[in-house]
CSV table of C-alpha atoms in Angstrom, one decimal:
chain,number,residue,atom,x,y,z
A,1,MET,CA,48.9,-18.6,75.7
A,2,ILE,CA,47.6,-21.6,73.8
A,3,PRO,CA,50.3,-22.9,71.4
A,4,ALA,CA,49.7,-23.2,67.7
A,5,LEU,CA,48.9,-26.7,66.5
A,6,SER,CA,52.0,-28.7,65.8
A,7,ALA,CA,50.9,-30.0,62.5
A,8,PRO,CA,49.4,-28.2,59.4
A,9,PRO,CA,45.8,-29.0,58.5
A,10,PRO,CA,45.1,-31.9,56.1
A,11,VAL,CA,45.5,-31.0,52.4
A,12,GLU,CA,42.0,-32.3,51.5
A,13,GLU,CA,40.2,-30.9,54.5
A,14,THR,CA,36.5,-30.5,54.0
A,15,SER,CA,34.4,-27.5,55.1
A,16,SER,CA,32.9,-29.6,57.8
A,17,ASP,CA,36.4,-30.5,59.0
A,18,THR,CA,37.4,-26.9,59.1
A,19,ARG,CA,34.3,-25.9,61.1
A,20,CYS,CA,35.1,-28.6,63.6
A,21,ARG,CA,38.7,-27.5,64.0
A,22,ILE,CA,37.6,-23.9,64.5
A,23,LEU,CA,35.1,-25.0,67.2
A,24,ALA,CA,37.5,-27.2,69.0
A,25,THR,CA,40.1,-24.5,69.1
A,26,ALA,CA,37.6,-21.9,70.2
A,27,GLU,CA,36.4,-24.1,73.0
A,28,ARG,CA,40.0,-24.6,74.2
A,29,PHE,CA,40.5,-20.8,74.3
A,30,PHE,CA,37.1,-20.3,76.0
A,31,ARG,CA,38.1,-22.9,78.7
A,32,GLU,CA,41.6,-21.6,79.2
A,33,ILE,CA,41.6,-17.9,78.9
A,34,GLY,CA,37.8,-17.1,78.8
A,35,TYR,CA,35.3,-16.0,76.2
A,36,GLN,CA,35.9,-12.2,76.5
A,37,LYS,CA,39.7,-12.4,76.2
A,38,THR,CA,39.5,-14.7,73.1
A,39,THR,CA,39.6,-13.1,69.7
A,40,VAL,CA,38.9,-14.5,66.3
A,41,ALA,CA,42.6,-13.6,65.5
A,42,ASP,CA,43.7,-15.9,68.3
A,43,ILE,CA,41.7,-18.7,66.9
A,44,ALA,CA,42.9,-18.1,63.4
A,45,LYS,CA,46.6,-17.9,64.4
A,46,THR,CA,46.4,-21.2,66.2
A,47,LEU,CA,44.8,-22.8,63.2
A,48,ARG,CA,47.4,-21.2,60.9
A,49,MET,CA,44.8,-19.4,58.9
A,50,SER,CA,43.7,-15.8,58.4
A,51,PRO,CA,40.8,-14.3,60.4
A,52,ALA,CA,39.1,-13.8,57.1
A,53,ASN,CA,39.1,-17.5,56.5
A,54,VAL,CA,37.5,-18.1,59.9
A,55,TYR,CA,34.8,-15.6,59.0
A,56,ARG,CA,34.0,-17.7,55.9
A,57,PHE,CA,32.6,-20.2,58.3
A,58,PHE,CA,31.3,-18.0,61.2
A,59,ASP,CA,30.3,-14.4,60.8
A,60,SER,CA,31.3,-13.4,64.3
A,61,LYS,CA,32.8,-14.6,67.6
A,62,LYS,CA,29.2,-14.7,68.9
A,63,ALA,CA,28.3,-17.2,66.1
A,64,ILE,CA,31.3,-19.3,67.1
A,65,ASN,CA,30.2,-19.3,70.8
A,66,GLU,CA,26.7,-20.3,69.8
A,67,ALA,CA,28.1,-23.2,67.9
A,68,VAL,CA,30.4,-24.3,70.8
A,69,VAL,CA,27.5,-24.0,73.3
A,70,ALA,CA,25.2,-25.9,70.9
A,71,ARG,CA,27.7,-28.7,70.6
A,72,LEU,CA,28.1,-29.0,74.4
A,73,ILE,CA,24.4,-29.0,75.1
A,74,GLY,CA,23.8,-31.4,72.3
A,75,GLU,CA,26.0,-33.9,74.2
A,76,VAL,CA,23.8,-33.4,77.3
A,77,GLU,CA,20.6,-33.8,75.3
A,78,ALA,CA,21.9,-37.0,73.7
A,79,ARG,CA,22.8,-38.5,77.0
A,80,ILE,CA,19.4,-37.8,78.7
A,81,ALA,CA,17.6,-39.0,75.6
A,82,ALA,CA,19.5,-42.3,75.9
A,83,LEU,CA,18.5,-42.5,79.6
A,84,ALA,CA,14.9,-41.9,78.7
A,85,ASP,CA,15.0,-44.7,76.2
A,86,ARG,CA,16.0,-47.3,78.7
A,87,LEU,CA,12.6,-48.9,78.6
A,88,GLY,CA,13.6,-51.8,80.7
A,89,LEU,CA,13.7,-49.5,83.7
A,90,PRO,CA,10.7,-48.0,85.5
A,91,ALA,CA,9.9,-44.5,84.5
A,92,GLU,CA,10.7,-43.3,88.0
A,93,ALA,CA,14.2,-44.8,87.8
A,94,ARG,CA,14.8,-43.2,84.4
A,95,LEU,CA,13.5,-39.8,85.6
A,96,ARG,CA,15.8,-40.0,88.7
A,97,GLU,CA,18.8,-40.9,86.5
A,98,ILE,CA,18.1,-37.9,84.2
A,99,ILE,CA,17.9,-35.4,87.0
A,100,VAL,CA,21.0,-36.8,88.7
A,101,PHE,CA,22.9,-36.7,85.4
A,102,LEU,CA,21.9,-33.1,84.7
A,103,HIS,CA,23.1,-32.0,88.1
A,104,ARG,CA,26.4,-33.9,88.0
A,105,ASP,CA,27.2,-32.8,84.5
A,106,ALA,CA,26.6,-29.1,85.4
A,107,VAL,CA,28.7,-29.3,88.6
A,108,GLY,CA,31.5,-31.2,86.9
A,109,ARG,CA,31.5,-29.0,83.8
A,110,PHE,CA,31.3,-25.6,85.4
A,111,THR,CA,33.2,-26.1,88.7
A,112,GLY,CA,36.0,-27.9,86.9
A,113,HIS,CA,36.2,-25.2,84.2
A,114,PRO,CA,35.2,-21.8,85.8
A,115,ARG,CA,35.8,-19.8,82.7
A,116,MET,CA,33.0,-21.7,80.9
A,117,HIS,CA,30.6,-19.6,83.0
A,118,GLU,CA,31.7,-16.7,80.9
A,119,MET,CA,31.0,-18.5,77.7
A,120,VAL,CA,27.5,-19.7,78.9
A,121,GLU,CA,26.6,-16.3,80.3
A,122,ALA,CA,27.5,-14.8,77.0
A,123,ALA,CA,25.3,-17.3,75.2
A,124,MET,CA,22.4,-16.6,77.6
A,125,SER,CA,22.6,-12.9,77.0
A,126,GLU,CA,23.6,-12.8,73.4
A,127,SER,CA,22.1,-16.0,72.0
A,128,TRP,CA,19.0,-16.7,74.1
A,129,ASP,CA,17.4,-18.8,71.4
A,130,VAL,CA,20.1,-21.5,71.8
A,131,CYS,CA,19.4,-21.8,75.5
A,132,ARG,CA,15.6,-21.6,75.1
A,133,HIS,CA,15.7,-24.5,72.6
A,134,HIS,CA,17.9,-26.5,75.0
A,135,VAL,CA,15.3,-26.0,77.8
A,136,ASP,CA,12.5,-27.0,75.4
A,137,ARG,CA,14.3,-30.2,74.4
A,138,ILE,CA,15.1,-31.2,78.0
A,139,THR,CA,11.5,-30.6,79.0
A,140,ALA,CA,10.4,-32.7,76.0
A,141,VAL,CA,12.5,-35.6,77.3
A,142,LEU,CA,11.1,-35.3,80.8
A,143,GLU,CA,7.6,-35.2,79.3
A,144,ARG,CA,8.2,-38.4,77.4
A,145,VAL,CA,9.3,-40.2,80.5
A,146,ILE,CA,6.5,-38.9,82.6
A,147,ALA,CA,3.9,-39.8,79.9
A,148,ASP,CA,5.4,-43.3,79.8
A,149,GLY,CA,5.1,-43.5,83.6
A,150,VAL,CA,1.4,-42.6,83.4
A,151,ALA,CA,0.9,-45.3,80.7
A,152,ARG,CA,2.6,-47.8,83.0
A,153,GLY,CA,0.5,-46.8,86.0
A,154,GLU,CA,3.5,-45.4,87.9
A,155,PHE,CA,2.5,-41.8,87.8
A,156,ALA,CA,-0.9,-40.2,87.9
A,157,VAL,CA,-0.9,-36.7,86.4
A,158,GLU,CA,-3.5,-35.1,84.1
A,159,ASP,CA,-1.1,-33.4,81.8
A,160,PRO,CA,2.5,-34.8,81.4
A,161,ALA,CA,3.6,-31.7,79.5
A,162,VAL,CA,2.7,-29.4,82.5
A,163,ALA,CA,4.2,-31.9,84.9
A,164,ALA,CA,7.4,-31.9,82.9
A,165,ARG,CA,7.6,-28.2,83.0
A,166,CYS,CA,7.1,-28.2,86.8
A,167,VAL,CA,9.8,-30.8,87.2
A,168,HIS,CA,12.2,-28.9,85.1
A,169,THR,CA,11.5,-25.7,87.0
A,170,ALA,CA,12.0,-27.4,90.3
A,171,ILE,CA,15.5,-28.8,89.3
A,172,VAL,CA,16.8,-25.6,87.7
A,173,ARG,CA,18.8,-24.7,90.9
A,174,PHE,CA,20.6,-28.1,90.6
A,175,CYS,CA,21.6,-27.9,86.9
A,176,HIS,CA,21.8,-24.1,86.0
A,177,PRO,CA,25.4,-23.4,85.0
A,178,VAL,CA,25.5,-20.3,87.2
A,179,LEU,CA,23.4,-21.4,90.2
A,180,VAL,CA,25.2,-24.7,90.8
A,181,VAL,CA,28.4,-22.7,91.5
A,182,GLN,CA,27.3,-19.4,92.9
A,183,CYS,CA,24.3,-20.1,95.1
A,184,PRO,CA,24.9,-21.4,98.7
A,185,GLU,CA,23.7,-25.0,99.2
A,186,ASP,CA,22.0,-24.1,102.5
A,187,PHE,CA,19.4,-22.1,100.7
A,188,VAL,CA,18.0,-25.2,99.0
A,189,PRO,CA,17.1,-28.8,99.9
A,190,ALA,CA,19.5,-31.6,99.0
A,191,LEU,CA,19.1,-33.1,95.6
A,192,ASP,CA,17.8,-36.4,96.9
A,193,ALA,CA,15.2,-34.6,99.0
A,194,MET,CA,14.0,-32.7,95.9
A,195,ILE,CA,13.8,-35.8,93.8
A,196,ALA,CA,11.8,-37.6,96.5
A,197,PHE,CA,9.4,-34.7,96.7
A,198,LEU,CA,8.9,-34.6,92.9
A,199,MET,CA,8.4,-38.4,92.7
A,200,GLY,CA,5.9,-38.2,95.5
A,201,ALA,CA,4.0,-35.4,93.7
A,202,LEU,CA,3.9,-37.4,90.5
A,203,ARG,CA,2.5,-40.4,92.4
A,204,ALA,CA,0.1,-38.4,94.6
A,205,GLU,CA,-3.0,-38.8,92.5
A,206,ARG,CA,-2.4,-42.5,92.2
A,207,ARG,CA,-2.3,-42.9,95.9
A,208,ALA,CA,-5.4,-40.8,96.3
A,209,ALA,CA,-7.3,-42.9,93.8
A,210,ARG,CA,-6.3,-46.1,95.7
A,211,ALA,CA,-7.4,-44.6,99.0
A,212,SER,CA,-10.9,-43.8,97.6
């Protein structure tokens, strides 16, 4: 069981502070005992408040899970956006770094904390919009880097948006929270091989133009 916090909440705590404490506590429970076993009463007791007070900020456990997942994926989105903005690097190098980061983050986050699978699976089945928007934002970052690569003459694709969706689809096996843990590695190429294949595809038209 997760022990109650050792200190009472600040006297002048704001609504934003309370929401953050609820989310931090919920995330601890989700990581340590799992989403299904966690109750709003557990969260409230640890925070020394009533369940009714928790419901003032989140109308259900599902809403709490949505907010926890949104916070976690927001960290991922911020990181890949920062990688995309490293304009001193070639677009290909930035794209490689983004793909490698997405893979390592997924492996580290979900193999190190197996019960987080339950939380993410719940979000995917109960709150699909949260996941869909995450996919859209990742694809938008990939598109931005690919478009910059086209402008720099590194890549030659007709439609960076389509290319970005293709790249994202190709790397799903390496960054999906369930697939990175449950699917055998011998069913897929190594990540380096997939990245090399994708970069070759993005450069293919440029090579063809030079040959002609």
